[in-house]
CSV table of C-alpha atoms in Angstrom, one decimal:
chain,number,residue,atom,x,y,z
A,1,VAL,CA,158.2,50.8,8.1
A,2,LYS,CA,159.4,53.6,5.9
A,3,PRO,CA,159.1,57.1,7.5
A,4,ARG,CA,156.2,59.0,6.1
A,5,ILE,CA,155.2,62.7,6.1
A,6,PRO,CA,152.0,63.0,8.5
A,7,ARG,CA,148.8,62.1,6.7
A,8,ALA,CA,147.2,65.4,7.5
A,9,LEU,CA,150.0,67.2,5.6
A,10,CYS,CA,149.7,65.1,2.5
A,11,PHE,CA,145.8,64.8,1.6
A,12,PHE,CA,143.5,67.5,0.9
A,13,GLU,CA,140.0,67.7,-0.9
A,14,ASN,CA,139.4,70.5,-3.2
A,15,ARG,CA,142.2,72.5,-1.8
A,16,TYR,CA,146.0,72.9,-1.5
A,17,PRO,CA,146.9,74.8,1.9
A,18,ALA,CA,150.0,77.1,1.7
A,19,ASP,CA,149.7,77.9,5.5
A,20,PHE,CA,151.4,75.0,7.0
A,21,THR,CA,152.7,75.9,10.6
A,22,PRO,CA,156.5,75.8,11.2
A,23,GLU,CA,155.6,72.8,13.8
A,24,GLN,CA,154.0,71.0,11.0
A,25,LEU,CA,156.7,71.4,8.6
A,26,ASP,CA,159.1,70.4,11.3
A,27,SER,CA,157.2,67.0,11.8
A,28,ALA,CA,157.2,66.4,8.2
A,29,TYR,CA,161.1,67.1,8.0
A,30,ALA,CA,161.6,65.0,11.2
A,31,ALA,CA,159.7,62.1,9.8
A,32,MET,CA,161.6,62.1,6.4
A,33,SER,CA,165.2,62.7,8.1
A,34,VAL,CA,165.3,59.3,9.8
A,35,LYS,CA,168.0,57.7,8.0
A,36,ARG,CA,169.6,61.0,6.7
A,37,ASP,CA,169.0,64.5,6.0
A,38,TRP,CA,166.0,64.9,4.0
A,39,TRP,CA,167.2,68.0,2.0
A,40,GLU,CA,170.3,65.8,1.1
A,41,SER,CA,168.1,63.2,0.0
A,42,ILE,CA,166.2,65.4,-2.4
A,43,GLY,CA,169.2,67.1,-3.6
A,44,ALA,CA,170.5,63.5,-4.5
A,45,TYR,CA,167.5,62.7,-6.5
A,46,PHE,CA,166.9,65.7,-8.4
A,47,ALA,CA,170.4,67.0,-8.9
A,48,ALA,CA,172.1,66.7,-12.2
A,49,GLY,CA,173.3,63.1,-12.4
A,50,GLY,CA,171.0,62.1,-9.7
A,51,THR,CA,168.5,59.3,-9.3
A,52,MET,CA,165.8,61.0,-11.1
A,53,GLU,CA,168.0,61.8,-14.1
A,54,ARG,CA,169.2,58.2,-14.4
A,55,ARG,CA,165.5,57.0,-14.5
A,56,GLU,CA,164.2,59.2,-16.9
A,57,PRO,CA,165.1,57.2,-19.9
A,58,VAL,CA,163.5,53.9,-18.3
A,59,MET,CA,160.4,55.6,-17.3
A,60,ALA,CA,160.1,57.4,-20.6
A,61,ARG,CA,160.3,53.8,-22.3
A,62,ALA,CA,157.7,52.5,-20.2
A,63,TRP,CA,155.4,55.5,-20.7
A,64,ARG,CA,155.7,55.1,-24.5
A,65,GLN,CA,155.0,51.4,-24.3
A,66,GLN,CA,151.9,51.9,-22.3
A,67,GLY,CA,150.8,54.8,-24.6
A,68,LEU,CA,151.3,57.4,-21.6
A,69,ASP,CA,154.3,59.4,-23.1
A,70,PRO,CA,153.6,63.2,-22.8
A,71,GLN,CA,152.2,64.8,-25.7
A,72,PRO,CA,152.6,68.2,-27.0
A,73,VAL,CA,149.8,70.7,-25.8
A,74,GLU,CA,148.3,72.8,-28.3
A,75,GLN,CA,149.0,76.4,-27.6
A,76,PRO,CA,145.7,78.5,-26.9
A,77,CYS,CA,145.0,81.3,-29.3
A,78,THR,CA,146.0,84.5,-27.9
A,79,SER,CA,145.2,86.8,-30.7
A,80,THR,CA,142.9,89.7,-29.8
A,81,HIS,CA,141.7,90.5,-33.3
């Protein structure tokens, strides 16, 4: 079984709390650091040349094939005239 962040720290309804206790954060860190330091894992994933960067072309192609590729968002009118 893969380590997981405690469910109580992941799922919320109509809110996103910003007041996790140090104990809750420590429990999440401990759960995700079973094999290696979580910060190192996240760094390796998101760093330049990391896993995420290598996945982007593959993911972008899949999104395009499914019609899910990101589209530019029209800028709202900010004129006060």
